[in-house]
Amino acid sequence: MWERGRPPRKPRPSPLILPASALVSPPPPRYVFPRSLFALAARIMPSRRPSPVLLLLLALALALLFLLLSPSGPSAARLSQSFASTSAVSAASAPPSPIKIYLYDLPSKFTYGVVRSYMSARAPPGSADVGATLADEELRYPGHQHSAEWWLFKDLRRRGPRDRPVARVDDPAEADLFYVPFFSSLSLVVNPIRPLAAANASGAEATVAPSLYSDESMQDELVEWLERQPYWRRHRGRDHVFICQDPNALYKVVDRISNAVLLISDFGRLRGDQASLVKDVILPYSHRINPFKGDVGVDARPALLFFMGNRYRKEGGKIRDTLFQVLENEGDVIIKHGAQSRVSRRMATQGMHSSKFCLHPAGDTPSACRLFDALVSLCVPVIVSDHIELPFEDVIDYSNISIFVDTSKAVQPGFLTSMLRRVSSERILEYQREIQRVKHYFEYEDPNGPVNEIWRQVSVKAPLIKLLINRNKRMVERGTNETDCSCICSIPSEISNSR
C-alpha cells in the first residue's frame, strides 16, 4: 500500500559482482571534441529543451573563450599590451599640466609708472599731466611695435581658469618660473622731460631743469631690487623671465641677467654669451597698420612690390640704399622713404593692401615690425635679411608664407623684379591662403594669438632650466677662460665675483 501523498518506493537493485580484472582502473576516456558549439551546449545543458536565446549566448561566450585560448588568436598578454598602448596614447594626447609662473609684484614705477612717464614726456609744454590723474587700469599702453610687454603683463594679471601653457601662482615657493614685468622697451624710448626755459628780463640764458627720468637708472634699480629677492639669489636668476623686445632694451644690465630666459625679437645687439635660441624666445613685433579684412586674391593688388621706410640705416641696413637705387625706377614697384608717423602708416596700409609682395630688408638690426605688417596685410613678404631670426618656427614654416632672397643676389639690377614676375597668380594665392591660416600668431589682440604661443615657448624652456639648475649643483667651479659645455650662456665668473 502506498502511503498517502507519497509515490511507491522503487526496489533496490541486486549487488553486481565483478571479476578481479575489472577492479583495475581503466585509462580515462579520450575526450572527443564536439562537432559544433551547439552540440557542446546541448551536452552541458539540462535534459529539458533549453531556450534558443540561452543557447545563442552560451555559444558566443564559448566562441570568445576558444578564440582567446587558440594559438592564432590574441593572447591575454597581447590584449594587456593593447590596453596598455591605448592608455599610453590617451595619456600622451592629454594636455600637459601648465607650468607654474609667479608674477613679481614690482614697484609700480617699473610698470604703470613707465607709461605715465611716457605720457608726461609726450604732453605739450604747459599742459596738465593726464597720466598722473588716471588709475592704473585706465592707462593705455602707447601704440608701439614693442607692446608685447604690455600684452603679457595684462594676461598674467587676469584671473580665472583658462586653457594656456602657464598658470599664475601666488606663492613663489610653488613656481617653476618667475616673470619680471619691467616695461624695458617703453622705458628705452621715454624722452627726458622737456627742459624748462625761464628767461629773465635781463636776457640771461635759459635754465634747464634736470631730467626726471633715466632708463639707465631704472635698469640698475631693477636688478638691485631683484638681487635682494631670495628666489633670484637661489639660482642666480636662471628660472626668471625678462622681456626686452627692443634690441637695445636692458642693454646696460644684460650681462647681469644673461642666465635668465630673455623674450626678444632680434639678436642684432646681443652677443652669443648673452642670448641664444636654446634658452631664449623670439617674439613677433606688434603690427602697426590695420589688418587686411578681405579675402585672398591678386586682382585688387596691381602693384608688384611695396616698401616704405627709412632709406638710410646703419650696419646691415646699409643695403636699403642700394635696393632703393635698384628698384625706384621700376614701373610696378612702390618704394618710398619715410619715417614713422600717422600719415606714413596710412600710406603703408594702402600700399601693403594693394601689393602682391612686400619688401623686408634688414634695418639697423635684422628684423622689424614691417614684416608683421605685411603678414596681416596678406602681402607676401620678400625677406632680404641674411641673419634674421623668426618667431614660432617650430609651428610655422616661413618658406610657405615668405620668399627669402640672399642679399648678394637682391642687389643685382633686375634680379628681384624678374624673379617676382615669374611667380604665378596661383602660387601667390597659395602664399596668401597659408598666411591667412597662421596670421593669428601675429595679432596680439587675438585671444589665441601670440600671447598664448609665447607662453607655450616659455613653458618648453622649463625642463631645460631644471636640468641646468640640477647640473650646476654638482659642477665644480670653472675657470674664467673655460667654455660652458652646456652651450647655454651663463654669467661669467668675473662678473658674478665682482658683485
CSV table of C-alpha atoms in Angstrom, one decimal:
chain,number,residue,atom,x,y,z
A,1,MET,CA,0.0,0.0,0.0
A,2,TRP,CA,1.2,3.5,-0.8
A,3,GLU,CA,1.4,6.0,1.9
A,4,ARG,CA,-1.0,8.8,1.3
A,5,GLY,CA,0.7,11.5,-0.7
A,6,ARG,CA,3.9,9.5,-1.5
A,7,PRO,CA,4.9,7.6,-4.6
A,8,PRO,CA,5.7,3.9,-4.2
A,9,ARG,CA,9.3,3.0,-3.4
A,10,LYS,CA,11.5,1.6,-6.2
A,11,PRO,CA,13.0,-1.8,-5.5
A,12,ARG,CA,16.8,-1.8,-4.7
A,13,PRO,CA,18.9,-3.4,-7.4
A,14,SER,CA,20.9,-6.5,-6.6
A,15,PRO,CA,24.6,-6.0,-6.0
A,16,LEU,CA,26.8,-6.6,-9.1
A,17,ILE,CA,29.7,-9.0,-8.6
A,18,LEU,CA,32.6,-8.2,-10.9
A,19,PRO,CA,35.7,-10.2,-11.7
A,20,ALA,CA,39.1,-9.2,-10.2
A,21,SER,CA,40.4,-8.0,-13.6
A,22,ALA,CA,37.6,-5.4,-13.7
A,23,LEU,CA,38.8,-3.8,-10.4
A,24,VAL,CA,41.8,-2.3,-12.2
A,25,SER,CA,41.1,1.3,-13.1
A,26,PRO,CA,40.7,1.7,-16.8
A,27,PRO,CA,42.5,4.7,-18.6
A,28,PRO,CA,40.5,7.8,-18.7
A,29,PRO,CA,38.4,8.0,-21.9
A,30,ARG,CA,39.7,10.3,-24.6
A,31,TYR,CA,37.8,13.5,-24.8
A,32,VAL,CA,36.0,13.8,-28.1
A,33,PHE,CA,35.6,17.5,-29.1
A,34,PRO,CA,32.0,18.1,-30.1
A,35,ARG,CA,31.5,18.8,-33.7
A,36,SER,CA,29.7,22.0,-33.1
A,37,LEU,CA,29.3,24.6,-30.3
A,38,PHE,CA,25.6,23.8,-30.2
A,39,ALA,CA,26.4,20.1,-29.6
A,40,LEU,CA,28.6,21.1,-26.7
A,41,ALA,CA,25.9,23.4,-25.4
A,42,ALA,CA,23.4,20.5,-25.6
A,43,ARG,CA,25.8,18.2,-23.7
A,44,ILE,CA,26.2,20.5,-20.7
A,45,MET,CA,22.6,21.8,-20.6
A,46,PRO,CA,19.8,20.1,-18.7
A,47,SER,CA,17.9,17.3,-20.3
A,48,ARG,CA,14.9,19.6,-20.9
A,49,ARG,CA,15.0,21.6,-24.1
A,50,PRO,CA,16.9,24.9,-23.5
A,51,SER,CA,15.8,28.3,-24.7
A,52,PRO,CA,17.2,29.3,-28.1
A,53,VAL,CA,18.3,32.7,-26.8
A,54,LEU,CA,20.2,31.0,-23.9
A,55,LEU,CA,21.9,28.6,-26.4
A,56,LEU,CA,23.0,31.5,-28.6
A,57,LEU,CA,24.5,33.5,-25.6
A,58,LEU,CA,26.3,30.4,-24.4
A,59,ALA,CA,27.7,29.7,-27.9
A,60,LEU,CA,29.0,33.3,-28.2
A,61,ALA,CA,30.7,33.1,-24.8
A,62,LEU,CA,32.4,29.7,-25.7
A,63,ALA,CA,33.5,31.1,-29.1
A,64,LEU,CA,35.2,34.0,-27.4
A,65,LEU,CA,36.9,31.7,-24.9
A,66,PHE,CA,38.2,29.4,-27.6
A,67,LEU,CA,39.4,32.4,-29.6
A,68,LEU,CA,41.4,33.7,-26.7
A,69,LEU,CA,43.0,30.2,-26.0
A,70,SER,CA,43.8,29.3,-29.6
A,71,PRO,CA,47.4,29.8,-30.8
A,72,SER,CA,46.2,32.0,-33.7
A,73,GLY,CA,44.1,34.3,-31.5
A,74,PRO,CA,45.2,37.2,-29.4
A,75,SER,CA,46.6,36.1,-26.1
A,76,ALA,CA,45.9,37.6,-22.8
A,77,ALA,CA,49.4,39.1,-22.8
A,78,ARG,CA,48.7,40.7,-26.2
A,79,LEU,CA,45.4,42.0,-25.1
A,80,SER,CA,47.0,43.6,-22.0
A,81,GLN,CA,49.7,45.1,-24.2
A,82,SER,CA,47.0,46.5,-26.4
A,83,PHE,CA,45.1,48.0,-23.5
A,84,ALA,CA,48.4,49.5,-22.1
A,85,SER,CA,49.1,51.0,-25.5
A,86,THR,CA,45.7,52.6,-25.6
A,87,SER,CA,46.2,54.0,-22.2
A,88,ALA,CA,49.6,55.4,-23.2
A,89,VAL,CA,48.1,57.1,-26.3
A,90,SER,CA,45.3,58.6,-24.1
A,91,ALA,CA,47.9,59.9,-21.6
A,92,ALA,CA,50.0,61.3,-24.4
A,93,SER,CA,47.1,63.1,-26.0
A,94,ALA,CA,46.0,64.6,-22.7
A,95,PRO,CA,47.2,68.2,-22.4
A,96,PRO,CA,50.3,68.6,-20.1
A,97,SER,CA,49.9,70.4,-16.8
A,98,PRO,CA,50.6,74.1,-17.2
A,99,ILE,CA,54.0,75.4,-16.0
A,100,LYS,CA,53.5,77.4,-12.8
A,101,ILE,CA,54.7,81.0,-13.1
A,102,TYR,CA,55.0,83.7,-10.5
A,103,LEU,CA,54.4,87.4,-11.4
A,104,TYR,CA,56.7,89.6,-9.4
A,105,ASP,CA,54.9,92.5,-7.8
A,106,LEU,CA,57.4,95.1,-8.8
A,107,PRO,CA,57.2,98.7,-7.6
A,108,SER,CA,54.8,100.5,-9.9
A,109,LYS,CA,57.4,102.7,-11.3
A,110,PHE,CA,58.7,99.8,-13.4
A,111,THR,CA,55.3,99.1,-15.0
A,112,TYR,CA,52.5,101.6,-14.9
A,113,GLY,CA,55.0,104.3,-13.9
A,114,VAL,CA,56.8,103.9,-17.2
A,115,VAL,CA,53.6,104.5,-19.1
A,116,ARG,CA,52.9,107.7,-17.0
A,117,SER,CA,56.5,108.9,-17.7
A,118,TYR,CA,56.0,108.3,-21.4
A,119,MET,CA,52.7,110.3,-21.4
A,120,SER,CA,54.3,113.1,-19.5
A,121,ALA,CA,57.3,113.3,-21.9
A,122,ARG,CA,54.9,113.5,-24.9
A,123,ALA,CA,52.5,116.0,-23.4
A,124,PRO,CA,52.6,119.6,-24.9
A,125,PRO,CA,54.5,122.1,-22.8
A,126,GLY,CA,52.4,123.6,-20.1
A,127,SER,CA,49.6,121.1,-20.4
A,128,ALA,CA,48.2,119.1,-17.4
A,129,ASP,CA,49.9,115.8,-16.6
A,130,VAL,CA,47.0,113.5,-17.5
A,131,GLY,CA,48.8,110.3,-16.6
A,132,ALA,CA,49.2,111.4,-13.0
A,133,THR,CA,45.4,111.6,-12.5
A,134,LEU,CA,44.5,108.2,-14.1
A,135,ALA,CA,44.1,105.0,-12.2
A,136,ASP,CA,46.4,102.1,-13.3
A,137,GLU,CA,43.5,100.3,-15.0
A,138,GLU,CA,42.6,103.4,-17.0
A,139,LEU,CA,46.1,103.7,-18.5
A,140,ARG,CA,46.7,102.7,-22.1
A,141,TYR,CA,50.0,101.5,-23.5
A,142,PRO,CA,51.0,103.7,-26.4
A,143,GLY,CA,50.7,102.2,-29.9
A,144,HIS,CA,54.2,100.7,-30.3
A,145,GLN,CA,55.8,97.8,-32.1
A,146,HIS,CA,57.2,96.6,-28.8
A,147,SER,CA,53.9,96.3,-27.0
A,148,ALA,CA,54.3,92.5,-26.2
A,149,GLU,CA,55.5,93.6,-22.7
A,150,TRP,CA,52.0,95.1,-22.1
A,151,TRP,CA,50.1,92.2,-23.5
A,152,LEU,CA,52.0,89.6,-21.4
A,153,PHE,CA,51.7,91.7,-18.2
A,154,LYS,CA,47.9,92.2,-18.7
A,155,ASP,CA,47.5,88.5,-19.5
A,156,LEU,CA,49.1,87.3,-16.3
A,157,ARG,CA,47.2,89.8,-14.2
A,158,ARG,CA,43.8,88.4,-15.4
A,159,ARG,CA,42.3,85.9,-13.1
A,160,GLY,CA,40.1,82.8,-13.8
A,161,PRO,CA,40.6,79.4,-15.4
A,162,ARG,CA,42.0,79.5,-18.9
A,163,ASP,CA,43.4,76.9,-21.3
A,164,ARG,CA,47.0,78.1,-21.6
A,165,PRO,CA,50.5,76.6,-21.1
A,166,VAL,CA,51.3,78.6,-17.9
A,167,ALA,CA,49.3,79.1,-14.8
A,168,ARG,CA,50.0,82.0,-12.4
A,169,VAL,CA,50.6,81.1,-8.8
A,170,ASP,CA,50.5,83.5,-5.8
A,171,ASP,CA,53.0,81.5,-3.8
A,172,PRO,CA,56.6,81.8,-5.2
A,173,ALA,CA,57.5,78.6,-3.5
A,174,GLU,CA,55.2,76.8,-5.9
A,175,ALA,CA,56.6,78.5,-9.0
A,176,ASP,CA,58.6,76.9,-11.8
A,177,LEU,CA,59.4,80.2,-13.4
A,178,PHE,CA,59.4,83.9,-12.3
A,179,TYR,CA,58.2,86.7,-14.7
A,180,VAL,CA,59.8,90.1,-14.3
A,181,PRO,CA,57.3,92.6,-15.8
A,182,PHE,CA,59.5,95.6,-16.4
A,183,PHE,CA,58.4,97.6,-19.4
A,184,SER,CA,62.0,97.8,-20.7
A,185,SER,CA,61.3,98.7,-24.3
A,186,LEU,CA,59.0,101.6,-23.5
A,187,SER,CA,61.5,102.8,-20.8
A,188,LEU,CA,64.1,103.0,-23.5
A,189,VAL,CA,62.1,105.5,-25.6
A,190,VAL,CA,60.8,107.6,-22.8
A,191,ASN,CA,62.4,111.0,-23.6
A,192,PRO,CA,63.5,113.2,-20.7
A,193,ILE,CA,61.1,115.8,-19.5
A,194,ARG,CA,61.4,118.8,-21.8
A,195,PRO,CA,63.8,121.5,-20.5
A,196,LEU,CA,62.0,124.3,-18.8
A,197,ALA,CA,63.2,127.6,-20.1
A,198,ALA,CA,63.0,130.6,-17.7
A,199,ALA,CA,64.4,133.7,-19.4
A,200,ASN,CA,64.6,136.7,-17.1
A,201,ALA,CA,64.2,140.3,-18.1
A,202,SER,CA,68.0,140.8,-18.2
A,203,GLY,CA,68.3,138.4,-21.1
A,204,ALA,CA,70.0,135.7,-19.1
A,205,GLU,CA,70.4,132.2,-20.7
A,206,ALA,CA,67.5,129.8,-20.2
A,207,THR,CA,67.9,127.5,-17.2
A,208,VAL,CA,67.5,123.8,-17.8
A,209,ALA,CA,65.7,121.6,-15.3
A,210,PRO,CA,67.4,118.3,-14.6
A,211,SER,CA,65.9,115.2,-16.3
A,212,LEU,CA,63.2,113.5,-14.3
A,213,TYR,CA,63.6,110.1,-16.0
A,214,SER,CA,66.6,107.9,-16.8
A,215,ASP,CA,66.3,104.5,-18.4
A,216,GLU,CA,69.8,103.5,-17.3
A,217,SER,CA,68.9,104.3,-13.6
A,218,MET,CA,65.8,102.2,-14.0
A,219,GLN,CA,67.7,99.3,-15.2
A,220,ASP,CA,70.2,99.4,-12.3
A,221,GLU,CA,67.4,99.8,-9.8
A,222,LEU,CA,65.5,96.9,-11.2
A,223,VAL,CA,68.5,94.5,-10.9
A,224,GLU,CA,69.3,95.8,-7.4
A,225,TRP,CA,65.7,95.1,-6.4
A,226,LEU,CA,65.9,91.6,-7.8
A,227,GLU,CA,69.2,90.8,-6.2
A,228,ARG,CA,67.6,91.3,-2.8
A,229,GLN,CA,64.9,88.7,-3.6
A,230,PRO,CA,65.6,85.1,-2.3
A,231,TYR,CA,64.3,83.4,-5.4
A,232,TRP,CA,66.6,85.4,-7.6
A,233,ARG,CA,69.7,84.6,-5.4
A,234,ARG,CA,68.7,80.9,-5.2
A,235,HIS,CA,69.7,80.0,-8.8
A,236,ARG,CA,71.2,83.4,-9.9
A,237,GLY,CA,68.1,84.2,-11.9
A,238,ARG,CA,68.2,81.2,-14.2
A,239,ASP,CA,64.5,80.4,-13.7
A,240,HIS,CA,63.5,84.1,-14.3
A,241,VAL,CA,61.9,85.5,-17.5
A,242,PHE,CA,62.6,89.1,-18.8
A,243,ILE,CA,61.1,90.8,-21.8
A,244,CYS,CA,63.5,93.1,-23.7
A,245,GLN,CA,61.9,93.3,-27.2
A,246,ASP,CA,63.7,96.4,-28.4
A,247,PRO,CA,67.2,95.4,-29.5
A,248,ASN,CA,68.7,98.0,-27.0
A,249,ALA,CA,66.3,97.2,-24.1
A,250,LEU,CA,68.1,96.4,-20.8
A,251,TYR,CA,71.4,96.9,-22.6
A,252,LYS,CA,73.2,98.2,-19.5
A,253,VAL,CA,72.4,95.1,-17.3
A,254,VAL,CA,72.1,92.3,-19.9
A,255,ASP,CA,75.3,90.7,-18.6
A,256,ARG,CA,73.9,90.5,-15.1
A,257,ILE,CA,70.7,88.8,-16.3
A,258,SER,CA,72.1,86.6,-19.1
A,259,ASN,CA,71.3,83.4,-17.2
A,260,ALA,CA,67.6,84.2,-17.5
A,261,VAL,CA,65.1,83.5,-20.3
A,262,LEU,CA,65.0,86.6,-22.5
A,263,LEU,CA,62.0,87.4,-24.6
A,264,ILE,CA,63.4,89.2,-27.6
A,265,SER,CA,62.7,89.9,-31.2
A,266,ASP,CA,66.2,90.2,-32.5
A,267,PHE,CA,69.7,89.0,-31.8
A,268,GLY,CA,71.1,92.0,-33.6
A,269,ARG,CA,72.6,93.8,-30.5
A,270,LEU,CA,73.3,90.7,-28.3
A,271,ARG,CA,76.4,88.6,-28.1
A,272,GLY,CA,76.5,84.9,-28.2
A,273,ASP,CA,77.3,84.7,-24.4
A,274,GLN,CA,74.2,86.8,-23.7
A,275,ALA,CA,71.5,85.2,-25.7
A,276,SER,CA,70.8,82.1,-27.7
A,277,LEU,CA,67.9,80.2,-29.4
A,278,VAL,CA,68.4,77.4,-26.9
A,279,LYS,CA,67.4,79.4,-23.8
A,280,ASP,CA,65.6,82.5,-25.2
A,281,VAL,CA,62.3,83.1,-27.1
A,282,ILE,CA,61.8,85.1,-30.3
A,283,LEU,CA,58.7,87.3,-30.2
A,284,PRO,CA,56.8,88.9,-33.1
A,285,TYR,CA,56.7,92.6,-33.2
A,286,SER,CA,53.3,94.1,-32.9
A,287,HIS,CA,52.0,95.2,-36.3
A,288,ARG,CA,51.4,99.0,-36.7
A,289,ILE,CA,48.9,99.0,-39.6
A,290,ASN,CA,45.4,97.8,-39.8
A,291,PRO,CA,45.0,94.1,-40.9
A,292,PHE,CA,43.5,93.4,-44.3
A,293,LYS,CA,39.9,92.3,-43.9
A,294,GLY,CA,39.3,90.9,-47.4
A,295,ASP,CA,39.8,87.5,-48.9
A,296,VAL,CA,42.8,86.2,-50.9
A,297,GLY,CA,43.2,87.5,-54.4
A,298,VAL,CA,45.6,89.2,-56.8
A,299,ASP,CA,43.2,91.3,-59.0
A,300,ALA,CA,42.9,94.1,-56.4
A,301,ARG,CA,46.7,94.2,-55.9
A,302,PRO,CA,48.1,95.9,-59.0
A,303,ALA,CA,51.5,96.8,-57.5
A,304,LEU,CA,54.2,94.1,-57.8
A,305,LEU,CA,56.3,95.1,-54.8
A,306,PHE,CA,55.9,97.7,-52.0
A,307,PHE,CA,58.3,99.2,-49.4
A,308,MET,CA,58.1,102.3,-47.3
A,309,GLY,CA,60.6,103.1,-44.6
A,310,ASN,CA,63.9,104.8,-43.7
A,311,ARG,CA,66.2,104.6,-46.7
A,312,TYR,CA,69.4,105.2,-44.7
A,313,ARG,CA,70.3,102.8,-41.9
A,314,LYS,CA,73.4,101.6,-40.1
A,315,GLU,CA,75.4,98.4,-40.3
A,316,GLY,CA,73.4,95.6,-42.1
A,317,GLY,CA,70.7,98.2,-43.0
A,318,LYS,CA,73.0,99.9,-45.5
A,319,ILE,CA,71.7,97.6,-48.1
A,320,ARG,CA,68.5,99.6,-48.2
A,321,ASP,CA,70.1,102.5,-50.1
A,322,THR,CA,71.3,100.0,-52.7
A,323,LEU,CA,67.8,98.5,-53.0
A,324,PHE,CA,66.3,102.0,-53.5
A,325,GLN,CA,68.7,102.6,-56.4
A,326,VAL,CA,67.9,99.3,-58.0
A,327,LEU,CA,64.1,99.4,-57.6
A,328,GLU,CA,63.0,103.1,-57.6
A,329,ASN,CA,62.7,103.3,-61.4
A,330,GLU,CA,60.6,100.1,-61.8
A,331,GLY,CA,57.1,100.9,-63.0
A,332,ASP,CA,55.2,98.4,-60.9
A,333,VAL,CA,57.2,98.8,-57.7
A,334,ILE,CA,56.3,101.3,-55.0
A,335,ILE,CA,59.3,102.2,-52.8
A,336,LYS,CA,59.3,105.3,-50.6
A,337,HIS,CA,61.4,106.9,-48.0
A,338,GLY,CA,59.6,107.9,-44.8
A,339,ALA,CA,59.8,107.9,-41.0
A,340,GLN,CA,57.0,106.6,-38.8
A,341,SER,CA,54.0,108.9,-38.5
A,342,ARG,CA,50.2,108.7,-38.8
A,343,VAL,CA,50.4,109.8,-42.4
A,344,SER,CA,53.1,107.3,-43.3
A,345,ARG,CA,51.1,104.5,-41.6
A,346,ARG,CA,48.0,105.3,-43.7
A,347,MET,CA,50.1,105.3,-46.8
A,348,ALA,CA,51.8,102.0,-45.8
A,349,THR,CA,48.4,100.4,-45.1
A,350,GLN,CA,47.1,101.4,-48.6
A,351,GLY,CA,50.3,100.2,-50.2
A,352,MET,CA,50.5,96.8,-48.5
A,353,HIS,CA,46.8,96.1,-49.1
A,354,SER,CA,47.2,96.8,-52.8
A,355,SER,CA,50.5,95.0,-53.5
A,356,LYS,CA,51.3,91.3,-54.2
A,357,PHE,CA,54.7,91.4,-52.5
A,358,CYS,CA,56.2,93.5,-49.6
A,359,LEU,CA,59.9,94.0,-49.3
A,360,HIS,CA,61.5,93.4,-45.9
A,361,PRO,CA,65.2,94.4,-46.0
A,362,ALA,CA,67.3,94.5,-42.8
A,363,GLY,CA,67.4,97.7,-40.8
A,364,ASP,CA,69.8,98.6,-38.0
A,365,THR,CA,69.0,95.0,-36.9
A,366,PRO,CA,67.8,92.1,-39.0
A,367,SER,CA,64.1,92.3,-38.1
A,368,ALA,CA,61.4,95.0,-37.7
A,369,CYS,CA,57.6,95.3,-37.4
A,370,ARG,CA,57.3,95.8,-41.2
A,371,LEU,CA,57.4,92.0,-41.7
A,372,PHE,CA,54.4,91.5,-39.5
A,373,ASP,CA,52.6,94.5,-41.1
A,374,ALA,CA,53.0,92.6,-44.4
A,375,LEU,CA,51.7,89.3,-43.0
A,376,VAL,CA,48.5,90.8,-41.5
A,377,SER,CA,48.0,92.5,-44.9
A,378,LEU,CA,48.2,89.2,-46.9
A,379,CYS,CA,51.1,90.8,-48.7
A,380,VAL,CA,53.7,88.1,-49.4
A,381,PRO,CA,57.0,89.2,-47.6
A,382,VAL,CA,60.2,89.2,-49.6
A,383,ILE,CA,62.9,89.0,-46.9
A,384,VAL,CA,66.3,90.3,-47.7
A,385,SER,CA,68.0,89.9,-44.3
A,386,ASP,CA,70.6,87.1,-44.1
A,387,HIS,CA,70.7,86.9,-40.3
A,388,ILE,CA,67.1,87.2,-39.4
A,389,GLU,CA,65.5,85.1,-36.6
A,390,LEU,CA,61.8,84.4,-36.8
A,391,PRO,CA,59.2,83.6,-34.1
A,392,PHE,CA,57.5,80.3,-33.5
A,393,GLU,CA,59.4,78.4,-36.2
A,394,ASP,CA,58.5,75.1,-34.6
A,395,VAL,CA,54.9,75.6,-35.7
A,396,ILE,CA,55.3,77.9,-38.7
A,397,ASP,CA,57.2,77.1,-41.9
A,398,TYR,CA,58.1,80.5,-43.2
A,399,SER,CA,59.0,79.2,-46.6
A,400,ASN,CA,55.3,78.7,-47.1
A,401,ILE,CA,54.4,82.3,-46.4
A,402,SER,CA,57.6,84.3,-47.4
A,403,ILE,CA,60.2,84.5,-50.1
A,404,PHE,CA,63.8,84.6,-48.9
A,405,VAL,CA,66.5,86.2,-51.1
A,406,ASP,CA,70.2,86.4,-50.5
A,407,THR,CA,71.5,89.9,-50.1
A,408,SER,CA,74.1,89.4,-52.7
A,409,LYS,CA,71.5,88.5,-55.3
A,410,ALA,CA,68.9,91.0,-54.3
A,411,VAL,CA,71.1,94.0,-55.1
A,412,GLN,CA,71.8,92.8,-58.6
A,413,PRO,CA,69.8,95.1,-61.1
A,414,GLY,CA,66.7,93.4,-62.3
A,415,PHE,CA,67.0,90.2,-60.2
A,416,LEU,CA,64.2,90.8,-57.7
A,417,THR,CA,61.6,92.1,-60.2
A,418,SER,CA,62.4,89.3,-62.7
A,419,MET,CA,62.1,86.7,-60.0
A,420,LEU,CA,58.8,88.0,-58.6
A,421,ARG,CA,57.2,88.4,-62.1
A,422,ARG,CA,57.7,84.7,-62.7
A,423,VAL,CA,55.6,83.8,-59.6
A,424,SER,CA,52.2,82.7,-60.9
A,425,SER,CA,48.9,84.0,-59.6
A,426,GLU,CA,48.0,80.6,-58.3
A,427,ARG,CA,51.3,80.4,-56.3
A,428,ILE,CA,50.6,83.9,-54.9
A,429,LEU,CA,47.1,82.6,-53.8
A,430,GLU,CA,48.8,79.6,-52.1
A,431,TYR,CA,51.0,82.0,-50.1
A,432,GLN,CA,48.0,84.1,-49.2
A,433,ARG,CA,46.0,81.1,-48.0
A,434,GLU,CA,48.8,79.9,-45.8
A,435,ILE,CA,49.3,83.4,-44.4
A,436,GLN,CA,45.6,83.6,-43.7
A,437,ARG,CA,45.9,80.3,-41.8
A,438,VAL,CA,48.7,81.4,-39.5
A,439,LYS,CA,48.3,85.2,-39.2
A,440,HIS,CA,46.6,84.9,-35.8
A,441,TYR,CA,50.1,84.1,-34.5
A,442,PHE,CA,51.0,87.8,-35.2
A,443,GLU,CA,47.9,89.5,-33.9
A,444,TYR,CA,48.2,90.3,-30.2
A,445,GLU,CA,44.6,91.2,-29.9
A,446,ASP,CA,43.6,87.6,-30.9
A,447,PRO,CA,42.8,85.6,-27.7
A,448,ASN,CA,44.5,82.6,-29.3
A,449,GLY,CA,47.3,84.7,-30.8
A,450,PRO,CA,50.9,85.3,-29.9
A,451,VAL,CA,50.4,85.7,-26.2
A,452,ASN,CA,49.5,82.0,-25.8
A,453,GLU,CA,52.2,81.0,-28.2
A,454,ILE,CA,54.8,82.9,-26.3
A,455,TRP,CA,53.8,81.2,-23.0
A,456,ARG,CA,54.0,77.9,-24.8
A,457,GLN,CA,57.5,78.7,-25.9
A,458,VAL,CA,58.5,79.8,-22.4
A,459,SER,CA,57.0,76.6,-20.9
A,460,VAL,CA,59.1,74.5,-23.2
A,461,LYS,CA,62.2,76.0,-21.6
A,462,ALA,CA,61.2,74.9,-18.1
A,463,PRO,CA,62.6,71.3,-18.2
A,464,LEU,CA,65.9,72.6,-19.6
A,465,ILE,CA,66.1,75.1,-16.9
A,466,LYS,CA,65.6,72.4,-14.3
A,467,LEU,CA,68.3,70.3,-15.9
A,468,LEU,CA,70.8,73.1,-15.8
A,469,ILE,CA,69.9,74.0,-12.2
A,470,ASN,CA,70.5,70.4,-11.0
A,471,ARG,CA,73.6,70.2,-13.1
A,472,ASN,CA,75.1,73.3,-11.6
A,473,LYS,CA,74.6,71.9,-8.1
A,474,ARG,CA,77.3,69.3,-8.7
A,475,MET,CA,79.6,71.2,-11.0
A,476,VAL,CA,83.0,72.3,-9.7
A,477,GLU,CA,83.9,76.0,-10.2
A,478,ARG,CA,85.2,76.5,-13.7
A,479,GLY,CA,87.9,78.9,-14.7
A,480,THR,CA,87.2,82.2,-16.2
A,481,ASN,CA,88.5,81.2,-19.6
A,482,GLU,CA,86.7,77.9,-19.9
A,483,THR,CA,83.7,77.4,-22.2
A,484,ASP,CA,80.4,76.3,-20.7
A,485,CYS,CA,79.9,73.0,-22.4
A,486,SER,CA,76.1,73.2,-21.8
A,487,CYS,CA,76.0,75.6,-24.8
A,488,ILE,CA,73.8,77.9,-22.7
A,489,CYS,CA,75.2,81.3,-21.8
A,490,SER,CA,76.0,81.7,-18.1
A,491,ILE,CA,77.1,84.6,-16.1
A,492,PRO,CA,80.9,84.7,-16.3
A,493,SER,CA,82.7,84.2,-13.1
A,494,GLU,CA,84.5,87.5,-13.3
A,495,ILE,CA,81.0,89.3,-13.4
A,496,SER,CA,79.5,87.3,-10.6
A,497,ASN,CA,82.6,87.8,-8.4
A,498,SER,CA,82.6,91.5,-9.0
A,499,ARG,CA,79.2,92.0,-7.4
